Amino acid sequence: AAVRPVISFSPNWTPIFQGESVNLTCNVAPTAQRNLEYSWYRDEYWIPGDQQSLIIQSSKWSDSGNYQCQAGASERSHFLRLDIKSGWLILQAPPDVHEGDSLSLRCHSWTGYRTMTPVFYKNNKIIESPGSESELHIGRVDVTASGTYWCKKVIYFGTGTYSEERYISVSELFTAPEIKVRPDQVTEGDHVTITCDTKLSPHRETTELQFVFYRNGHNVQGFSLSNQYGVPSAQLEDSGKYTCEVQTPTDIVRKRSNMTLIGIQELFPNPLIKVSPDQVTAGDHMTITCDTKLSPHRETTELQFVFYRNGHNVQGFSLSNQYGVPSAQLEDSGNYTCAVQTPTGSVRKRSDVSQIHIQEFLCYPQIKVSPDQVTEGDHMTITCDTKLSPHRETTELQFVFYRNGHNVQGFSLSNQYGVPSAQLEDSGNYTCEVQTPTGSVRKRSNAAHIQIQVSILTPASKFSFRKIFTRFANSTGQIRPSLYLSIKESQFLSPACGYSGHCGLPRKSTWWSSGGATGMSLASMAEMPVTSSCFRVQPLMMHSRTASGVGAIVASCVIVVGAKFEYLTTPCTFSHCPT
């Protein structure tokens, strides 16, 4: 809507004497278009005149009244009063006086008569004498300058002394500003508009004003022609104590508003990271929640969530406030944060860091072998050794074993793989794996090299007899010898390497018996442990009877390596059997 025009007088006095002239001007805003058509009114009746100025020549009493004007399609101006008077003396003042105006008063008498210097009063107190002039220049005034003014003047005609009084009101140029905020209740992310609301006097509606805004005493928007301060997306830090100031361009009139506290309500609080279950073990389904709550006034607002681990995005913005890990692993441990925002990003908040540690469901398995040193023929037991988390001690585990990458025992509940009689080909790089029945957690051991040792007699080994013969009688009264043999001397003996050796038996020993069948044979075996637990030595004695009764005895030293037998035969003659 077009701004109302404002009427001004020139000369700027009222009342005036009959016969004096005055020029009325219809003032429009500087932004108003040119070549407007003007209309004039007195006491709300149209009077002739279509120009911006209305000149009243040789005024008459009938010219008194309330004048208005209209410029184009604008509203009519507020009225301005013009009084036409007769008499000897009038006290003149501007038709309207506003704070900031420079006020002058005129003690006006008819021209052509000699007068004395007038005296001016306010509320019955002398202000001052202007000297020989009829005008009193008070200067710039505010509303406190309002009051009853009168002047006294000596005119050398008739009675000689005349006075005139009138009440002069100094009006506010504009009202004290007030802070107004829209919307009434501001929530984070809202577009908030703070208005410095004031109102110009109807007679000064074309006056330009400047506005400035402060928050907590700090300037947030400098002087401008806008009476509004806008915050496109209000944040909590926009809360505070707001004031504004209004001034004229020349800073003659300046007014400040009262302080207004504006509190920005949280749309939602800072989110919190919550994890379920409280204690996460490897293999668990872990759910991380970005927990926050919308303001009761904005419960239908859509929110978006994003999750980070160690600063890296693990789940982009979505409508879900949860990040799920179906089977948590140790590498899912870390420092987790989440952020929440509105779809436009006008409000965005990040949680504090929450450290989530995934507990080991079970330790990495280790290959353990028993006995520590395995020799051919030994019963070897390989154990896949691990330990469950204290929180999961009842969990069933499955084990599998590999040699040189090939499966030697499939998944089972046993954590052991047994070899009843280990052979050289059982040597190799062994690994094992352990898993949960669903396979959600599966761990493999490091490779362990197991070498099956062959039966080896060291060069330093010695042979010796412990017992030569022990006499005992069988059912026929026959005496049968038993020979216990230990190593006395040997060369390095290893069937695998093709070495040979001999058993050092006494050369001049005899064995006899009374009678019996020719060709009778007798075998006597004894086992003698040696220093190495990997070897057993078994002597075997064979007897063939001769006609002379003297037998040729063949003594065989049997070297047992694992489950293999090697025979080294040395003939020994027993010529005498001690009693």
Coordinates of C-alpha atoms in Angstrom, one line a residue:
A1 CA 0.0 0.0 0.0
A2 CA 1.1 3.5 -0.8
V3 CA 2.4 5.6 2.1
R4 CA 0.1 8.4 3.3
P5 CA 1.2 11.8 2.2
V6 CA 2.0 14.5 4.8
I7 CA 0.9 18.2 4.7
S8 CA 3.2 21.0 5.6
F9 CA 2.7 24.8 5.8
S10 CA 4.9 27.5 4.5
P11 CA 5.4 29.7 6.4
N12 CA 5.2 27.1 9.0
W13 CA 2.9 28.9 11.4
T14 CA -0.6 28.6 12.8
P15 CA -2.7 30.5 13.5
I16 CA -2.4 33.3 11.0
F17 CA -4.2 36.6 10.7
Q18 CA -7.0 37.1 8.2
G19 CA -5.6 38.4 5.0
E20 CA -2.3 36.6 5.3
S21 CA -1.3 33.9 2.8
V22 CA -0.1 30.4 3.4
N23 CA 1.2 27.6 1.0
L24 CA 0.1 24.0 1.8
T25 CA 2.2 21.2 0.3
C26 CA 1.2 17.5 -0.1
N27 CA 4.5 15.7 0.7
V28 CA 4.9 12.1 -0.6
A29 CA 7.5 9.5 0.2
P30 CA 10.7 9.7 -1.8
T31 CA 9.9 6.4 -3.4
A32 CA 6.5 7.5 -4.7
Q33 CA 6.1 7.8 -8.5
R34 CA 6.1 11.1 -10.2
N35 CA 3.3 12.9 -12.0
L36 CA 0.7 11.9 -9.5
E37 CA -2.7 13.5 -9.4
Y38 CA -3.5 15.3 -6.2
S39 CA -6.7 16.0 -4.4
W40 CA -7.4 18.4 -1.5
Y41 CA -10.0 18.3 1.3
R42 CA -11.0 20.7 4.1
D43 CA -13.0 19.2 7.0
E44 CA -13.4 16.0 4.8
Y45 CA -14.9 17.9 1.9
W46 CA -13.2 18.1 -1.4
I47 CA -12.0 21.5 -2.4
P48 CA -10.6 22.7 -5.8
G49 CA -6.9 21.9 -6.4
D50 CA -5.1 19.1 -8.3
Q51 CA -1.5 20.2 -7.7
Q52 CA 0.9 19.1 -5.1
S53 CA 0.7 22.6 -3.5
L54 CA -2.5 24.5 -2.4
I55 CA -2.0 28.3 -2.1
I56 CA -4.4 30.3 0.1
Q57 CA -4.2 33.9 -0.8
S58 CA -5.5 36.6 1.5
S59 CA -7.0 34.1 3.9
K60 CA -10.5 34.4 5.3
W61 CA -12.0 33.1 8.5
S62 CA -13.8 30.5 6.3
D63 CA -10.4 29.1 5.3
S64 CA -10.0 27.7 8.8
G65 CA -10.3 24.0 9.1
N66 CA -8.7 20.5 9.0
Y67 CA -6.8 20.0 5.7
Q68 CA -6.1 16.7 4.0
C69 CA -4.6 15.7 0.7
Q70 CA -4.4 12.6 -1.5
A71 CA -1.7 11.6 -3.9
G72 CA -2.8 9.2 -6.6
A73 CA -4.3 6.0 -5.1
S74 CA -2.8 6.7 -1.7
E75 CA -4.9 7.1 1.5
R76 CA -5.7 10.6 2.5
S77 CA -3.2 12.3 4.7
H78 CA -3.9 12.9 8.3
F79 CA -5.4 16.3 8.8
L80 CA -3.4 19.4 9.6
R81 CA -5.2 22.3 11.4
L82 CA -5.1 25.8 10.0
D83 CA -6.7 28.6 12.1
I84 CA -7.5 32.1 10.7
K85 CA -7.8 34.7 13.5
S86 CA -8.4 38.4 14.0
G87 CA -7.3 40.6 16.9
W88 CA -4.2 42.4 17.9
L89 CA -1.8 39.6 19.0
I90 CA -1.4 35.9 18.3
L91 CA 1.1 33.3 19.6
Q92 CA 2.2 31.3 16.6
A93 CA 3.9 27.9 16.5
P94 CA 4.3 25.2 13.9
P95 CA 1.1 23.3 13.2
D96 CA 2.6 20.1 14.6
V97 CA 5.7 19.8 16.8
H98 CA 7.5 16.5 17.2
E99 CA 10.5 15.4 19.3
G100 CA 13.7 16.3 17.5
D101 CA 12.1 19.4 15.8
S102 CA 13.7 22.8 16.3
L103 CA 10.9 24.8 18.0
S104 CA 10.4 28.5 17.5
L105 CA 7.5 30.6 18.9
R106 CA 6.4 33.9 17.4
C107 CA 4.5 36.6 19.3
H108 CA 2.9 38.1 16.2
S109 CA 1.0 41.4 15.9
W110 CA -0.4 43.4 13.1
T111 CA 2.2 45.0 11.0
G112 CA 2.4 48.8 11.0
Y113 CA 2.2 49.3 14.7
R114 CA 5.1 50.1 17.0
T115 CA 5.6 47.5 19.6
M116 CA 7.9 46.7 22.5
T117 CA 10.0 43.6 23.0
P118 CA 7.7 40.6 23.8
V119 CA 8.1 38.4 26.9
F120 CA 7.5 34.6 26.6
Y121 CA 6.3 32.4 29.4
K122 CA 5.9 28.6 29.9
N123 CA 3.7 27.5 32.7
N124 CA 3.7 31.0 34.1
K125 CA 7.5 31.2 34.2
I126 CA 9.4 33.6 32.1
I127 CA 11.5 31.8 29.6
E128 CA 13.5 34.7 28.2
S129 CA 13.3 37.9 26.2
P130 CA 14.3 37.5 22.6
G131 CA 15.4 41.1 22.5
S132 CA 13.9 43.2 19.7
E133 CA 12.7 40.1 17.8
S134 CA 9.2 38.7 18.0
E135 CA 10.4 35.1 17.7
L136 CA 11.8 32.9 20.4
H137 CA 14.0 30.0 19.2
I138 CA 13.9 27.2 21.8
G139 CA 15.9 24.7 19.7
R140 CA 15.5 21.0 19.5
V141 CA 12.8 19.7 21.8
D142 CA 11.5 16.4 23.2
V143 CA 8.1 15.6 24.7
T144 CA 9.1 17.3 27.9
A145 CA 8.8 20.6 26.1
S146 CA 5.0 20.3 26.0
G147 CA 3.2 22.9 28.1
T148 CA 1.2 26.2 28.2
Y149 CA 3.0 29.0 26.5
W150 CA 2.0 32.6 26.3
C151 CA 3.5 35.9 25.3
K152 CA 3.0 39.5 26.3
K153 CA 3.7 42.4 24.1
V154 CA 3.2 46.2 24.4
I155 CA 1.5 47.7 21.3
Y156 CA 1.2 51.4 21.1
F157 CA -2.4 51.3 20.2
G158 CA -5.5 51.1 22.4
T159 CA -4.8 49.7 25.9
G160 CA -1.2 49.1 24.8
T161 CA -0.4 45.6 26.4
Y162 CA -1.7 42.4 24.9
S163 CA -1.1 38.7 25.6
E164 CA -1.9 35.4 24.0
E165 CA -1.6 31.9 25.3
R166 CA -1.9 28.4 23.9
Y167 CA -1.1 24.8 24.8
I168 CA 1.7 23.4 22.6
S169 CA 2.1 19.6 22.5
V170 CA 5.4 18.0 21.4
S171 CA 4.5 14.7 20.0
E172 CA 6.6 11.5 19.7
L173 CA 8.2 11.2 16.3
F174 CA 7.9 7.5 16.8
T175 CA 7.0 5.2 19.6
A176 CA 9.6 3.4 21.8
P177 CA 10.4 0.2 19.8
E178 CA 9.4 -3.3 21.0
I179 CA 11.0 -6.6 20.2
K180 CA 8.6 -9.0 18.6
V181 CA 9.5 -12.5 17.5
R182 CA 7.9 -14.9 15.1
P183 CA 7.0 -17.7 15.6
D184 CA 6.1 -17.2 19.2
Q185 CA 7.8 -20.5 20.1
V186 CA 11.1 -20.9 18.3
T187 CA 12.5 -24.4 17.8
E188 CA 15.9 -25.2 16.4
G189 CA 15.9 -25.0 12.6
D190 CA 13.0 -22.6 12.5
H191 CA 13.2 -19.5 10.4
V192 CA 12.9 -16.8 13.1
T193 CA 12.1 -13.2 12.4
I194 CA 12.7 -10.6 15.1
T195 CA 11.0 -7.2 14.4
C196 CA 11.9 -3.9 15.9
D197 CA 8.4 -2.6 16.1
T198 CA 7.7 1.1 16.3
K199 CA 5.1 3.5 14.8
L200 CA 5.7 6.9 13.3
S201 CA 3.5 9.9 14.1
P202 CA 0.7 10.1 11.5
H203 CA 2.1 13.6 10.5
R204 CA 5.6 12.1 9.9
E205 CA 4.9 8.9 8.2
T206 CA 7.3 9.7 5.4
T207 CA 10.2 10.0 7.9
E208 CA 13.0 7.5 7.2
L209 CA 14.1 5.4 10.2
Q210 CA 17.1 3.2 10.7
F211 CA 17.2 0.1 12.9
V212 CA 19.9 -1.9 14.7
F213 CA 19.8 -5.2 16.6
Y214 CA 21.7 -6.5 19.6
R215 CA 22.0 -9.9 21.3
N216 CA 23.5 -9.9 24.8
G217 CA 24.8 -6.4 24.1
H218 CA 26.6 -7.4 20.9
N219 CA 25.6 -6.1 17.5
V220 CA 24.1 -8.8 15.3
Q221 CA 22.7 -6.5 12.5
G222 CA 24.0 -2.9 12.0
F223 CA 21.9 0.1 11.2
S224 CA 19.8 -0.4 8.1
L225 CA 16.3 0.6 6.8
S226 CA 15.0 -2.9 7.7
N227 CA 13.1 -3.2 11.0
Q228 CA 13.6 -7.0 10.9
Y229 CA 16.5 -9.3 11.8
G230 CA 16.0 -12.8 10.3
V231 CA 17.7 -16.1 11.3
P232 CA 17.1 -18.6 8.5
S233 CA 17.8 -21.6 10.7
A234 CA 17.8 -20.8 14.4
Q235 CA 20.3 -22.7 16.6
L236 CA 20.6 -22.9 20.4
E237 CA 23.3 -20.3 20.3
D238 CA 20.9 -17.8 18.9
S239 CA 19.1 -17.7 22.3
G240 CA 19.8 -14.6 24.3
K241 CA 18.6 -11.2 25.4
Y242 CA 17.7 -9.1 22.4
T243 CA 17.3 -5.3 22.1
C244 CA 17.0 -3.0 19.1
E245 CA 17.4 0.7 18.5
V246 CA 15.6 3.1 16.1
Q247 CA 17.0 6.4 15.0
T248 CA 16.5 9.1 12.4
P249 CA 19.2 9.3 9.7
T250 CA 20.7 12.3 11.5
D251 CA 20.6 10.5 14.9
I252 CA 18.6 13.5 16.3
V253 CA 16.0 11.1 17.8
R254 CA 17.2 7.6 18.9
K255 CA 15.3 5.1 21.0
R256 CA 16.1 1.7 22.4
S257 CA 13.7 -1.2 23.2
N258 CA 13.4 -3.0 26.4
M259 CA 15.3 -6.3 26.6
T260 CA 13.5 -9.4 25.4
L261 CA 14.7 -12.9 26.3
I262 CA 14.4 -15.3 23.3
G263 CA 14.9 -18.9 24.1
I264 CA 15.5 -21.3 21.2
Q265 CA 14.0 -24.7 22.1
E266 CA 15.9 -27.9 21.2
L267 CA 14.4 -29.8 18.3
F268 CA 16.2 -32.8 19.7
P269 CA 19.0 -33.3 22.3
N270 CA 22.5 -34.4 21.4
P271 CA 22.3 -38.1 20.5
L272 CA 23.8 -40.8 22.7
I273 CA 25.4 -44.0 21.4
K274 CA 23.8 -47.1 23.0
V275 CA 25.0 -50.7 22.3
S276 CA 23.1 -54.0 22.7
P277 CA 24.1 -56.3 24.2
D278 CA 25.9 -54.4 26.9
Q279 CA 28.9 -56.8 26.6
V280 CA 29.5 -57.8 23.0
T281 CA 31.4 -61.0 22.3
A282 CA 32.7 -61.9 18.9
G283 CA 29.9 -63.6 16.9
D284 CA 27.1 -61.7 18.7
H285 CA 24.5 -59.7 16.7
M286 CA 25.5 -56.2 17.8
T287 CA 23.0 -53.3 17.5
I288 CA 24.2 -49.7 18.0
T289 CA 21.5 -47.1 18.5
C290 CA 21.8 -43.4 17.9
D291 CA 19.4 -42.4 20.7
T292 CA 17.7 -39.0 20.7
K293 CA 14.2 -37.6 21.3
L294 CA 12.2 -35.0 19.4
S295 CA 10.7 -31.9 21.0
P296 CA 7.0 -32.5 21.9
H297 CA 6.1 -29.7 19.6
R298 CA 7.8 -31.4 16.6
E299 CA 7.3 -35.1 17.1
T300 CA 6.4 -35.6 13.5
T301 CA 9.7 -34.2 12.2
E302 CA 11.7 -36.7 10.1
L303 CA 15.3 -37.3 11.2
Q304 CA 18.2 -38.8 9.5
F305 CA 21.0 -40.8 11.1
V306 CA 24.6 -41.6 10.2
F307 CA 27.2 -43.8 12.0
Y308 CA 31.0 -43.6 12.2
R309 CA 33.8 -45.9 13.5
N310 CA 37.1 -44.3 14.2
G311 CA 36.0 -41.3 12.1
H312 CA 35.1 -43.4 9.1
N313 CA 31.5 -43.7 7.8
V314 CA 30.1 -47.2 8.4
Q315 CA 26.4 -46.4 7.6
G316 CA 25.3 -43.3 5.6
F317 CA 22.4 -41.1 6.4
S318 CA 19.1 -43.0 6.6
L319 CA 15.9 -42.9 8.5
S320 CA 17.1 -45.8 10.7
N321 CA 18.6 -44.8 14.1
Q322 CA 20.3 -48.2 14.4
Y323 CA 23.4 -49.8 12.9
G324 CA 23.5 -53.5 13.1
V325 CA 26.4 -55.9 12.8
P326 CA 25.0 -59.5 12.3
S327 CA 28.2 -61.2 13.6
A328 CA 30.5 -58.8 15.4
Q329 CA 34.2 -59.5 15.0
L330 CA 37.2 -58.0 16.9
E331 CA 37.9 -55.6 14.0
D332 CA 34.4 -54.1 14.7
S333 CA 35.8 -52.7 18.0
G334 CA 36.5 -48.9 17.9
N335 CA 35.4 -45.4 18.8
Y336 CA 31.8 -45.0 17.6
T337 CA 29.9 -41.7 17.0
C338 CA 26.7 -40.9 15.3
A339 CA 25.1 -37.7 13.9
V340 CA 21.4 -36.7 13.6
Q341 CA 20.0 -34.1 11.2
T342 CA 16.8 -32.8 9.7
P343 CA 16.3 -33.6 6.0
T344 CA 17.5 -30.1 5.0
G345 CA 20.5 -30.3 7.4
S346 CA 19.2 -27.1 9.2
V347 CA 19.8 -28.9 12.5
R348 CA 22.6 -31.4 12.9
K349 CA 24.1 -32.8 16.1
R350 CA 26.8 -35.4 16.8
S351 CA 27.1 -37.7 19.8
D352 CA 30.1 -38.0 22.0
V353 CA 32.6 -40.8 21.3
S354 CA 31.7 -44.2 22.7
Q355 CA 34.3 -46.9 22.8
I356 CA 33.0 -50.3 22.0
H357 CA 35.2 -53.3 22.6
I358 CA 34.3 -56.6 21.1
Q359 CA 35.4 -59.4 23.5
E360 CA 37.1 -62.5 22.0
F361 CA 34.6 -65.3 21.8
L362 CA 37.5 -67.7 22.0
C363 CA 41.2 -67.3 21.8
Y364 CA 43.1 -68.2 18.6
P365 CA 43.8 -72.0 18.9
Q366 CA 47.3 -73.4 19.3
I367 CA 48.6 -76.7 18.1
K368 CA 49.9 -78.8 21.0
V369 CA 51.5 -82.3 20.5
S370 CA 52.0 -85.2 22.9
P371 CA 54.5 -86.6 23.5
D372 CA 56.8 -83.6 22.9
Q373 CA 59.2 -85.7 20.8
V374 CA 57.3 -88.2 18.6
T375 CA 59.2 -91.3 17.3
E376 CA 58.0 -93.8 14.8
G377 CA 55.5 -96.1 16.3
D378 CA 54.5 -93.7 19.1
H379 CA 50.9 -92.8 19.8
M380 CA 50.7 -89.2 18.9
T381 CA 48.0 -86.8 20.1
I382 CA 47.5 -83.4 18.6
T383 CA 45.3 -81.0 20.5
C384 CA 43.6 -77.8 19.1
D385 CA 43.9 -75.8 22.3
T386 CA 41.7 -72.7 22.8
K387 CA 39.7 -71.0 25.5
L388 CA 36.2 -69.6 25.5
S389 CA 35.2 -66.2 26.8
P390 CA 34.0 -66.4 30.5
H391 CA 30.6 -65.2 29.2
R392 CA 30.3 -68.0 26.7
E393 CA 31.8 -71.0 28.5
T394 CA 28.8 -73.2 27.7
T395 CA 29.1 -72.7 23.9
E396 CA 29.7 -75.8 21.8
L397 CA 32.7 -75.7 19.6
Q398 CA 33.7 -77.7 16.5
F399 CA 37.3 -78.5 15.5
V400 CA 39.0 -79.5 12.3
F401 CA 42.6 -80.6 11.7
Y402 CA 44.9 -80.1 8.6
R403 CA 48.3 -81.5 7.6
N404 CA 50.1 -79.5 4.9
G405 CA 46.7 -77.9 4.1
H406 CA 44.9 -81.2 3.7
N407 CA 42.0 -82.1 6.0
V408 CA 43.0 -85.1 8.2
Q409 CA 40.0 -84.8 10.6
G410 CA 36.8 -83.1 9.7
F411 CA 34.8 -80.8 12.0
S412 CA 33.8 -82.6 15.2
L413 CA 33.3 -81.8 18.9
S414 CA 36.7 -83.3 19.7
N415 CA 39.6 -80.9 20.0
Q416 CA 42.1 -83.8 19.6
Y417 CA 43.4 -85.7 16.6
G418 CA 45.1 -89.0 17.4
V419 CA 47.6 -91.1 15.5
P420 CA 47.9 -94.6 17.2
S421 CA 51.3 -95.4 15.6
A422 CA 53.0 -92.4 14.1
Q423 CA 55.0 -92.9 10.9
L424 CA 57.4 -90.7 9.1
E425 CA 54.8 -89.7 6.6
D426 CA 52.8 -88.2 9.5
S427 CA 55.4 -85.5 9.7
G428 CA 54.3 -82.1 8.3
N429 CA 52.8 -78.6 9.0
Y430 CA 49.7 -79.0 11.2
T431 CA 47.0 -76.4 11.6
C432 CA 43.6 -76.6 13.2
E433 CA 40.4 -74.5 13.1
V434 CA 37.7 -74.0 15.7
Q435 CA 34.3 -72.6 15.0
T436 CA 30.8 -72.2 16.5
P437 CA 28.1 -74.5 15.1
T438 CA 26.8 -71.7 12.9
G439 CA 30.2 -70.7 11.7
S440 CA 29.7 -67.2 12.9
V441 CA 33.1 -67.3 14.6
R442 CA 35.9 -69.3 13.1
K443 CA 39.6 -69.1 14.0
R444 CA 42.7 -70.9 12.6
S445 CA 45.9 -71.7 14.5
N446 CA 49.3 -70.9 13.3
A447 CA 51.1 -73.8 11.5
A448 CA 53.1 -76.1 13.8
H449 CA 55.7 -78.3 12.2
I450 CA 55.7 -81.9 13.7
Q451 CA 58.6 -84.1 12.7
I452 CA 58.3 -87.9 13.4
Q453 CA 61.7 -89.1 14.5
V454 CA 63.3 -92.4 13.3
S455 CA 64.9 -95.0 15.7
I456 CA 68.6 -93.9 16.0
L457 CA 71.4 -95.4 18.2
T458 CA 74.0 -92.9 18.9
P459 CA 77.7 -93.8 18.4
A460 CA 78.4 -93.3 22.1
S461 CA 76.0 -96.1 23.1
K462 CA 77.5 -99.2 24.9
F463 CA 76.5 -102.8 25.2
S464 CA 76.9 -104.9 28.3
F465 CA 75.5 -108.1 29.9
R466 CA 73.3 -107.8 32.9
K467 CA 72.5 -111.5 33.3
I468 CA 73.9 -114.3 31.3
F469 CA 71.9 -117.3 32.1
T470 CA 69.2 -118.2 34.5
R471 CA 68.6 -121.8 35.1
F472 CA 65.1 -123.1 35.3
A473 CA 63.5 -126.4 34.6
N474 CA 60.6 -127.2 32.3
S475 CA 58.4 -130.2 32.6
T476 CA 61.0 -132.4 31.2
G477 CA 63.7 -131.2 33.4
Q478 CA 65.3 -129.3 30.6
I479 CA 67.3 -126.2 31.4
R480 CA 66.4 -123.3 29.1
P481 CA 68.5 -120.2 29.0
S482 CA 67.2 -116.6 29.1
L483 CA 69.6 -114.0 27.8
Y484 CA 69.3 -110.4 28.9
L485 CA 71.3 -108.1 26.6
S486 CA 72.3 -104.5 26.7
I487 CA 74.3 -102.6 24.2
K488 CA 78.0 -103.1 24.7
E489 CA 79.5 -101.6 21.5
S490 CA 78.2 -100.6 18.1
Q491 CA 78.6 -98.5 15.2
F492 CA 76.0 -95.8 14.3
L493 CA 73.0 -98.0 13.6
S494 CA 70.0 -96.7 11.6
P495 CA 67.9 -99.0 9.3
A496 CA 66.6 -96.0 7.5
C497 CA 70.2 -95.0 6.6
G498 CA 71.4 -98.5 5.8
Y499 CA 74.1 -98.8 8.5
S500 CA 75.0 -102.2 10.1
G501 CA 76.5 -103.2 13.4
H502 CA 77.0 -106.2 15.6
C503 CA 76.1 -107.4 19.0
G504 CA 79.2 -108.3 21.0
L505 CA 78.4 -111.6 22.6
P506 CA 80.9 -113.9 24.4
R507 CA 82.6 -116.2 21.9
K508 CA 83.4 -119.1 24.3
S509 CA 80.1 -119.9 25.8
T510 CA 78.4 -123.3 25.6
W511 CA 74.9 -124.4 26.0
W512 CA 74.0 -128.0 26.8
S513 CA 71.0 -130.1 27.6
S514 CA 70.5 -133.8 28.5
G515 CA 69.0 -135.7 25.7
G516 CA 66.2 -134.6 23.6
A517 CA 65.2 -134.7 20.0
T518 CA 67.8 -133.8 17.4
G519 CA 67.1 -130.5 15.8
M520 CA 65.5 -129.2 18.8
S521 CA 65.2 -125.5 18.8
L522 CA 64.7 -123.0 21.5
A523 CA 64.0 -119.3 21.4
S524 CA 64.4 -117.0 24.3
M525 CA 63.6 -113.3 24.0
A526 CA 64.3 -110.5 26.4
E527 CA 63.7 -106.8 26.2
M528 CA 66.3 -104.4 27.5
P529 CA 65.6 -100.6 27.7
V530 CA 68.5 -98.4 26.6
T531 CA 69.3 -94.7 27.2
S532 CA 67.1 -93.5 24.3
S533 CA 63.4 -94.0 24.8
C534 CA 63.0 -94.2 21.1
F535 CA 64.7 -97.6 20.8
R536 CA 64.2 -101.2 22.0
V537 CA 66.8 -103.9 21.8
Q538 CA 65.5 -107.5 21.7
P539 CA 67.9 -110.4 21.6
L540 CA 66.8 -113.6 19.9
M541 CA 68.6 -116.9 20.5
M542 CA 68.2 -119.9 18.2
H543 CA 69.6 -123.4 19.1
S544 CA 70.3 -126.3 16.7
R545 CA 71.5 -129.5 18.3
T546 CA 74.4 -131.4 16.8
A547 CA 75.2 -135.2 17.2
S548 CA 78.0 -134.5 19.5
G549 CA 75.7 -132.7 21.8
V550 CA 77.4 -129.3 21.2
G551 CA 75.0 -126.9 19.6
A552 CA 75.7 -124.0 17.2
I553 CA 73.9 -121.0 18.7
V554 CA 72.9 -118.1 16.5
A555 CA 72.3 -114.9 18.5
S556 CA 70.3 -112.3 16.6
C557 CA 70.3 -108.7 17.9
V558 CA 66.8 -107.4 17.1
I559 CA 66.6 -103.6 16.8
V560 CA 63.1 -102.4 17.0
V561 CA 62.5 -98.9 15.5
G562 CA 58.9 -97.9 15.9
A563 CA 56.9 -100.7 14.5
K564 CA 59.7 -102.0 12.1
F565 CA 62.2 -104.7 12.9
E566 CA 65.7 -105.0 11.6
Y567 CA 67.7 -108.2 12.1
L568 CA 71.5 -108.2 12.5
T569 CA 72.8 -111.8 13.0
T570 CA 76.1 -112.6 14.7
P571 CA 76.8 -116.4 15.3
C572 CA 77.9 -117.1 18.8
T573 CA 79.0 -120.5 20.2
F574 CA 78.1 -121.4 23.7
S575 CA 80.5 -124.1 24.9
H576 CA 79.7 -123.9 28.5
C577 CA 76.6 -123.2 30.6
P578 CA 77.5 -122.0 34.0
T579 CA 75.6 -123.5 36.9

